[in-house]
Short mmCIF file of C-alpha atoms in Angstrom, two decimals:
data_model
loop_
_atom_site.label_atom_id
_atom_site.label_comp_id
_atom_site.label_asym_id
_atom_site.label_seq_id
_atom_site.Cartn_x
_atom_site.Cartn_y
_atom_site.Cartn_z
CA UNK A 5 94.20 122.25 160.48
CA UNK A 6 93.53 119.10 162.81
CA UNK A 7 90.47 120.88 163.84
CA UNK A 8 89.07 121.67 160.76
CA UNK A 9 89.40 118.35 159.22
CA UNK A 10 87.57 116.82 162.42
CA UNK A 11 84.86 119.22 161.67
CA UNK A 12 84.77 117.91 158.11
CA UNK A 13 85.18 113.92 158.22
CA UNK A 14 82.35 114.33 161.34
CA UNK A 15 79.71 116.34 159.34
CA UNK A 16 80.81 113.95 156.89
CA UNK A 17 80.26 110.90 158.80
CA UNK A 18 76.75 113.06 159.88
CA UNK A 19 75.39 113.34 156.66
CA UNK A 20 75.92 110.18 155.50
CA UNK A 21 74.79 108.01 158.71
CA UNK A 22 71.54 110.31 158.67
CA UNK A 23 70.78 109.11 155.23
CA UNK A 24 71.21 105.72 155.81
CA UNK A 25 68.93 106.35 158.93
CA UNK A 26 66.73 107.65 156.45
CA UNK A 27 65.90 110.38 158.89
CA UNK A 28 66.48 113.17 156.66
CA UNK A 29 63.92 111.74 154.24
CA UNK A 30 61.51 112.24 157.31
CA UNK A 31 62.62 115.45 158.36
CA UNK A 32 61.44 117.00 154.62
CA UNK A 33 58.38 114.96 154.59
CA UNK A 34 57.39 116.40 158.33
CA UNK A 35 58.04 119.68 156.92
CA UNK A 36 55.71 119.64 154.18
CA UNK A 37 51.67 120.37 154.43
CA UNK A 38 49.62 117.59 154.88
CA UNK A 39 46.15 118.35 152.86
CA UNK A 40 46.14 114.40 152.00
CA UNK A 41 47.78 112.77 154.82
CA UNK A 42 46.82 109.43 153.36
CA UNK A 43 49.44 110.21 150.16
CA UNK A 44 51.65 111.63 152.76
CA UNK A 45 51.76 108.49 153.84
CA UNK A 46 51.88 106.41 151.05
CA UNK A 47 54.74 108.57 149.26
CA UNK A 48 56.36 108.23 152.36
CA UNK A 49 56.57 104.15 152.84
CA UNK A 50 57.20 104.74 148.93
CA UNK A 51 60.06 106.43 149.35
CA UNK A 52 61.93 104.96 152.54
CA UNK A 53 61.61 101.75 150.14
CA UNK A 54 64.05 103.65 147.18
CA UNK A 55 66.14 104.55 150.19
CA UNK A 56 66.33 101.18 151.52
CA UNK A 57 67.75 100.33 147.76
CA UNK A 58 69.99 103.01 147.02
CA UNK A 59 70.65 105.28 150.07
CA UNK A 60 71.18 102.27 152.82
CA UNK A 61 74.25 101.49 150.47
CA UNK A 62 77.65 101.87 150.62
CA UNK A 63 78.99 105.98 150.35
CA UNK A 64 80.77 104.95 147.60
CA UNK A 65 77.09 104.40 145.52
CA UNK A 66 76.25 107.39 147.11
CA UNK A 67 79.07 109.46 145.79
CA UNK A 68 78.00 107.47 141.81
CA UNK A 69 74.67 109.25 141.78
CA UNK A 70 76.23 113.06 141.49
CA UNK A 71 78.94 112.12 139.14
CA UNK A 72 76.44 110.10 136.99
CA UNK A 73 73.77 113.40 136.92
CA UNK A 74 76.83 115.15 135.98
CA UNK A 75 77.70 112.68 133.63
CA UNK A 76 74.29 113.51 131.92
CA UNK A 77 74.90 117.19 132.11
CA UNK A 78 77.63 117.21 130.09
CA UNK A 79 76.59 114.90 127.15
CA UNK A 80 73.36 116.74 126.74
CA UNK A 81 74.89 120.11 126.67
CA UNK A 82 78.00 118.66 124.21
CA UNK A 83 74.46 117.25 121.78
CA UNK A 84 72.59 120.71 122.38
CA UNK A 85 75.73 122.64 120.92
CA UNK A 86 76.83 120.26 117.94
CA UNK A 87 72.98 120.28 116.96
CA UNK A 88 73.61 124.13 116.74
CA UNK A 89 76.97 124.10 115.27
CA UNK A 90 75.34 120.98 112.36
CA UNK A 91 72.53 124.37 112.10
CA UNK A 92 75.22 126.60 111.28
CA UNK A 93 76.20 124.52 108.95
CA UNK A 94 73.08 123.63 107.40
CA UNK A 95 72.08 127.35 107.05
CA UNK A 96 75.34 128.02 105.35
CA UNK A 97 74.83 125.34 102.72
CA UNK A 98 71.87 126.88 102.14
CA UNK A 99 73.25 129.56 100.14
CA UNK A 100 74.89 126.64 97.83
CA UNK A 101 72.10 126.01 95.33
CA UNK A 102 71.00 121.96 94.25
CA UNK A 103 73.57 121.56 91.76
CA UNK A 104 73.54 118.00 91.26
CA UNK A 105 71.46 118.57 87.81
CA UNK A 106 73.76 120.62 86.79
CA UNK A 107 78.41 119.80 85.04
CA UNK A 108 81.01 122.05 86.77
CA UNK A 109 81.39 123.43 83.54
CA UNK A 110 77.93 124.73 83.01
CA UNK A 111 78.07 126.34 86.68
CA UNK A 112 81.60 127.83 86.14
CA UNK A 113 80.21 129.72 82.45
CA UNK A 114 77.68 130.56 84.73
CA UNK A 115 79.49 131.86 87.91
CA UNK A 116 77.78 134.98 88.15
CA UNK A 117 75.00 134.03 89.59
CA UNK A 118 74.42 133.60 93.36
CA UNK A 119 76.00 130.90 94.65
CA UNK A 120 77.20 129.21 91.42
CA UNK A 121 80.96 130.35 93.20
CA UNK A 122 80.98 128.78 96.36
CA UNK A 123 79.45 125.74 94.45
CA UNK A 124 82.42 125.42 91.72
CA UNK A 125 84.81 125.96 94.38
CA UNK A 126 83.11 123.21 96.52
CA UNK A 127 82.85 120.84 93.59
CA UNK A 128 86.94 121.14 92.71
CA UNK A 129 88.06 121.37 96.06
CA UNK A 130 85.93 117.88 97.26
CA UNK A 131 86.71 115.92 93.46
CA UNK A 132 89.97 117.95 92.92
CA UNK A 133 88.84 119.01 89.25
CA UNK A 134 91.87 119.96 86.70
CA UNK A 135 91.16 123.92 85.71
CA UNK A 136 92.90 123.24 82.37
CA UNK A 137 91.10 120.02 81.52
CA UNK A 138 90.25 120.84 77.66
CA UNK A 139 86.40 119.74 76.64
CA UNK A 140 86.99 118.14 73.50
CA UNK A 141 82.95 118.82 72.43
CA UNK A 142 83.59 123.05 73.09
CA UNK A 143 87.06 123.00 73.61
CA UNK A 144 87.41 124.89 76.44
CA UNK A 145 88.16 124.33 79.64
CA UNK A 146 87.00 124.71 83.38
CA UNK A 147 89.49 127.78 83.61
CA UNK A 148 88.88 129.57 79.90
CA UNK A 149 84.51 128.85 81.09
CA UNK A 150 84.92 130.74 83.86
CA UNK A 151 86.54 133.73 82.30
CA UNK A 152 83.42 133.65 80.18
CA UNK A 153 81.48 134.24 82.85
CA UNK A 154 83.67 137.61 84.27
CA UNK A 155 83.40 136.41 87.94
CA UNK A 156 85.88 138.06 89.40
CA UNK A 157 86.34 135.65 92.41
CA UNK A 158 85.51 133.02 90.09
CA UNK A 159 88.46 133.87 88.21
CA UNK A 160 90.72 134.37 90.69
CA UNK A 161 90.43 131.05 92.34
CA UNK A 162 90.88 129.27 88.82
CA UNK A 163 94.59 131.48 89.33
CA UNK A 164 95.26 129.92 93.16
CA UNK A 165 94.31 126.46 91.14
CA UNK A 166 97.02 126.93 88.59
CA UNK A 167 94.93 127.89 85.49
CA UNK A 168 96.75 128.41 82.25
CA UNK A 169 97.00 131.88 80.89
CA UNK A 170 98.50 131.36 77.77
CA UNK A 171 95.47 128.06 77.03
CA UNK A 172 92.82 129.55 74.04
CA UNK A 173 89.48 127.91 73.26
CA UNK A 174 88.91 125.84 69.66
CA UNK A 175 88.63 129.57 67.59
CA UNK A 176 91.73 130.92 69.27
CA UNK A 177 90.30 133.35 71.69
CA UNK A 178 92.50 134.16 75.37
CA UNK A 179 90.66 134.15 78.45
CA UNK A 180 91.75 137.71 78.26
CA UNK A 181 89.36 137.71 75.44
CA UNK A 182 86.64 135.42 76.61
CA UNK A 183 86.92 137.54 80.29
CA UNK A 184 86.69 141.43 78.68
CA UNK A 185 83.74 139.42 76.41
CA UNK A 186 82.29 138.30 79.89
CA UNK A 187 82.10 141.08 81.69
CA UNK A 188 80.95 143.53 78.60
CA UNK A 189 77.77 141.12 78.86
CA UNK A 190 77.45 141.68 82.42
CA UNK A 191 75.20 145.05 84.14
CA UNK A 192 78.34 146.67 85.88
CA UNK A 193 81.74 145.59 83.96
CA UNK A 194 84.25 145.12 86.40
CA UNK A 195 87.99 145.59 84.65
CA UNK A 196 89.14 144.42 87.64
CA UNK A 197 88.72 141.00 86.14
CA UNK A 198 91.17 142.53 83.06
CA UNK A 199 93.82 143.76 85.14
CA UNK A 200 93.62 140.50 87.47
CA UNK A 201 93.94 138.77 83.97
CA UNK A 202 96.54 140.79 82.40
CA UNK A 203 99.18 141.16 85.79
CA UNK A 204 98.44 137.06 85.75
CA UNK A 205 100.77 136.58 82.66
CA UNK A 206 98.20 137.26 79.51
CA UNK A 207 98.57 139.23 76.83
CA UNK A 208 96.52 141.94 75.75
CA UNK A 209 97.12 141.99 72.25
CA UNK A 210 96.81 138.20 71.77
CA UNK A 211 94.25 137.46 69.04
CA UNK A 212 92.38 134.95 68.34
CA UNK A 213 91.77 132.91 65.34
CA UNK A 214 90.22 135.94 63.18
CA UNK A 215 92.12 138.81 64.13
CA UNK A 216 90.33 139.86 67.20
CA UNK A 217 91.69 141.33 70.21
CA UNK A 218 89.71 142.27 73.28
CA UNK A 219 90.14 145.93 72.44
CA UNK A 220 87.87 145.45 69.18
CA UNK A 221 85.50 143.27 71.70
CA UNK A 222 85.37 146.49 74.10
CA UNK A 223 84.96 149.12 70.68
CA UNK A 224 81.97 147.00 69.79
CA UNK A 225 79.91 147.24 72.97
CA UNK A 226 80.95 150.65 73.05
CA UNK A 227 82.79 150.67 76.52
CA UNK A 228 84.56 153.58 77.97
CA UNK A 229 85.78 151.74 81.09
CA UNK A 230 86.86 148.83 79.64
CA UNK A 231 88.78 150.37 76.48
CA UNK A 232 90.52 152.59 78.90
CA UNK A 233 91.88 149.82 80.59
CA UNK A 234 93.19 148.17 78.08
CA UNK A 235 95.13 150.82 76.52
CA UNK A 236 96.49 151.66 80.12
CA UNK A 237 97.73 147.92 80.05
CA UNK A 238 99.06 148.53 76.67
CA UNK A 239 96.90 147.34 73.64
CA UNK A 240 97.07 148.48 70.27
CA UNK A 241 94.55 150.70 68.66
CA UNK A 242 96.45 150.00 65.23
CA UNK A 243 95.90 146.78 65.43
CA UNK A 244 93.46 145.38 62.83
CA UNK A 245 91.35 141.87 62.80
CA UNK A 246 92.77 139.19 59.76
CA UNK A 247 90.06 141.27 57.46
CA UNK A 248 91.43 144.92 57.99
CA UNK A 249 89.52 146.17 60.78
CA UNK A 250 90.83 148.74 63.73
CA UNK A 251 88.78 148.74 66.81
CA UNK A 252 87.86 152.86 66.22
CA UNK A 253 86.23 151.04 63.13
CA UNK A 254 84.59 148.64 65.73
CA UNK A 255 83.39 151.47 67.80
CA UNK A 256 81.98 153.79 64.70
CA UNK A 257 80.07 151.22 63.00
CA UNK A 258 78.50 150.14 66.08
CA UNK A 259 77.37 153.97 66.51
CA UNK A 260 79.85 154.29 69.80
CA UNK A 261 81.35 157.30 68.83
CA UNK A 262 82.28 158.24 72.62
CA UNK A 263 84.13 155.14 72.27
CA UNK A 264 85.66 156.02 69.67
CA UNK A 265 87.60 158.98 70.59
CA UNK A 266 89.55 157.22 72.73
CA UNK A 267 90.75 155.24 70.04
CA UNK A 268 91.83 157.14 67.84
CA UNK A 269 95.01 156.52 65.41
CA UNK A 270 97.22 158.67 63.59
CA UNK A 271 97.90 157.39 59.54
CA UNK A 272 99.96 159.07 56.80
CA UNK A 273 98.21 157.64 53.91
CA UNK A 274 95.38 160.40 53.08
CA UNK A 275 93.88 157.54 50.90
CA UNK A 276 93.00 155.59 54.53
CA UNK A 277 90.31 153.75 52.76
CA UNK A 278 91.89 152.19 50.42
CA UNK A 279 94.37 151.04 52.53
CA UNK A 280 92.39 149.75 55.92
CA UNK A 281 88.87 149.06 54.06
CA UNK A 282 90.31 147.14 50.56
CA UNK A 283 87.85 144.03 51.50
CA UNK A 284 84.41 145.91 50.66
CA UNK A 285 82.71 144.87 47.76
CA UNK A 286 81.86 147.62 45.55
CA UNK A 287 78.59 147.44 45.04
CA UNK A 288 78.45 148.70 48.52
CA UNK A 289 80.65 150.84 48.43
CA UNK A 290 78.81 152.78 45.76
CA UNK A 291 75.88 152.28 47.53
CA UNK A 292 74.34 149.59 45.44
CA UNK A 293 73.40 147.82 48.00
CA UNK A 294 73.08 147.58 51.67
CA UNK A 295 75.36 145.52 53.47
CA UNK A 296 74.55 143.08 55.81
CA UNK A 297 74.71 143.70 59.63
CA UNK A 298 77.50 141.32 60.15
CA UNK A 299 79.85 142.93 57.39
CA UNK A 300 78.37 146.53 58.38
CA UNK A 301 79.97 145.77 62.20
CA UNK A 302 83.22 144.34 61.14
CA UNK A 303 83.66 147.12 58.75
CA UNK A 304 86.41 150.33 58.95
CA UNK A 305 83.99 151.44 56.75
CA UNK A 306 82.32 155.17 58.73
CA UNK A 307 78.41 155.19 58.17
CA UNK A 308 78.31 158.68 60.17
CA UNK A 309 80.17 161.59 59.79
CA UNK A 310 83.45 161.32 62.31
CA UNK A 311 87.28 161.90 61.45
CA UNK A 312 89.27 159.01 62.34
CA UNK A 313 92.68 161.24 62.24
CA UNK A 314 94.53 162.76 64.99
#
């Protein structure tokens, strides 16, 4: 070991002495081709001056040079990878649209549009919006606006943020009613939204101020998957609106006979229309006047031959 140490120390002393005497640089330049003697001589003189300033100093200064180079390399690598991280974050942020001119409530109503759900989450997390705060002008909270969109990911996010499933709009529309409306107006209704809200505590048979339930809304649209889902979770096909309209009446008068098959009811009174449909004016019953479209849809009198009894 002593021999190895002496060899190392001897090699270091020799290298140090070589640099100080500028012998190494002289040897290097002697090995280079010499197409331009004058230029090489001038370069040699400049190199000697450089070594006289730098290398002919103490060995501590010579050690600082590679250390400085290493530090510069480390800084360069760090900056390079940090810029890569920023670029990746920027590319991820490009999925979120420019929402500077949007209110968070408008974003919630259109959460089904690309990037809007992510924008809502970002704003709620950043500014701490209360998802149950109600806008006086509309009577809708951020949660109810999100339900209106029918977007499952956004609704699940609101539920995690403490959304009140017992809240209603000014018209008494429940979160489940609004979500049913939202998914029925989407290209592909996602019944999982209904399941999420019911399992979170929404009452499947709670009606709005006019007595309409989510089942009425699904019957009007004729969506069989939504009707089946609501019935599976206990929706009542016998529950009539304040106008006396049953869900099957909504389905029949909207021409959704396939949906009406799942909404058939049993009534003992043979004069069913005297019980179910007392609100239809006599002049319409006698065929003296064509009803308005609104009355036709809300009326439970069938406009086609169809048996509603089981």
